Protein backbone atom coordinates (compact mmCIF):
# COMPACT_ATOMS: atom_id res chain seq x y z
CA UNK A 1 -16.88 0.89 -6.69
CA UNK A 2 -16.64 -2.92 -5.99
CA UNK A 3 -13.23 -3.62 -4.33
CA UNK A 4 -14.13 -7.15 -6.03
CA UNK A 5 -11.06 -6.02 -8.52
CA UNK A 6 -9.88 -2.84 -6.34
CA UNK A 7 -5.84 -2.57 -6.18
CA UNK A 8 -4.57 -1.42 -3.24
CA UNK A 9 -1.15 -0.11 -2.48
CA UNK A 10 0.27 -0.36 1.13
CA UNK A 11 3.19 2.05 2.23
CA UNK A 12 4.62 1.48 5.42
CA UNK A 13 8.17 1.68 6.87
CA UNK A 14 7.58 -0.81 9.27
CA UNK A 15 7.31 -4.54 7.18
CA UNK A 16 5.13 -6.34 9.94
CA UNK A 17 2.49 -3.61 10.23
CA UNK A 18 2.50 -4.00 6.18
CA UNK A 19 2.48 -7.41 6.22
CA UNK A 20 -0.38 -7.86 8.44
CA UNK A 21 -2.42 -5.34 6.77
CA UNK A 22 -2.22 -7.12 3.46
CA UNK A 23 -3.29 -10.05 4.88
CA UNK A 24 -6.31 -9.03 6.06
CA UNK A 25 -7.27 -6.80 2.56
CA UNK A 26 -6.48 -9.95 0.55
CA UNK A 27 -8.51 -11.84 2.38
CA UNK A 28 -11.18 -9.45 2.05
CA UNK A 29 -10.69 -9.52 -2.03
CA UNK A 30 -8.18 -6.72 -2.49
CA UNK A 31 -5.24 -7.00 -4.79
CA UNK A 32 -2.58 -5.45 -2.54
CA UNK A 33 0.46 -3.93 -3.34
CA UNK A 34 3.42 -3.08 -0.49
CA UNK A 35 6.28 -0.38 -0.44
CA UNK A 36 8.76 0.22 2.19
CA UNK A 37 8.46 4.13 1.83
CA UNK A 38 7.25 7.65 -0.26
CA UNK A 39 10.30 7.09 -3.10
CA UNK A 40 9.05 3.06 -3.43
CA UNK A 41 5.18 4.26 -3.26
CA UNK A 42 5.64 6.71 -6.16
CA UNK A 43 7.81 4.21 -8.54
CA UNK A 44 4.72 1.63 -7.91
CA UNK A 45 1.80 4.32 -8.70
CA UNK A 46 3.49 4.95 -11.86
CA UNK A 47 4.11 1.75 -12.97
CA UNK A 48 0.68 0.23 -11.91
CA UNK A 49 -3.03 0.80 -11.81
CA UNK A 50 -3.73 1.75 -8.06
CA UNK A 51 -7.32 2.61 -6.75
CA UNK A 52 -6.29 3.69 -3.36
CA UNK A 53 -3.28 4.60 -1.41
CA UNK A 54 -2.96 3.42 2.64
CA UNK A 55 0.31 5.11 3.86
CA UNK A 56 1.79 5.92 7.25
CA UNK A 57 2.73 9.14 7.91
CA UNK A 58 6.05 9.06 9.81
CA UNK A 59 8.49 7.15 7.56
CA UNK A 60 11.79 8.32 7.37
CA UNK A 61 12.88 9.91 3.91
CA UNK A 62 10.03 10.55 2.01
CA UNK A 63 6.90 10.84 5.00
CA UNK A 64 3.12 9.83 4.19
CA UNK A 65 2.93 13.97 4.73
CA UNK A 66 5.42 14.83 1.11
């Protein structure tokens, strides 16, 4: 798959590790999409067309794990 039109969703607690992370994939030709956490992530995956999740795995509430 290209990643020419790929659309990435970013899930991270922690909004500077998110930040630059999405930086660097848009620059590299990803759409990128950021939540603050699990309950965020799952609203966005239904609502939107997402190729590949990158999530952390400690996040309070809902982890990267659930």
């Amino acid at each position: 798959m290209s990643h020419v039109n790929a659309t990435l969703l970013l899930v991270d607690d922690d909004a500077m590790n998110r930040d630059a992370l999405a930086r660097r994939l848009t620059r590299s030709g990803y759409k990128v999409l950021r939540a603050d956490g699990g309950v965020a992530a799952l609203r966005m995956i239904r609502q939107n067309r997402i190729d590949a999740v990158l999530h952390d795995v400690m996040m309070p509430g809902l982890s990267g794990l659930d």
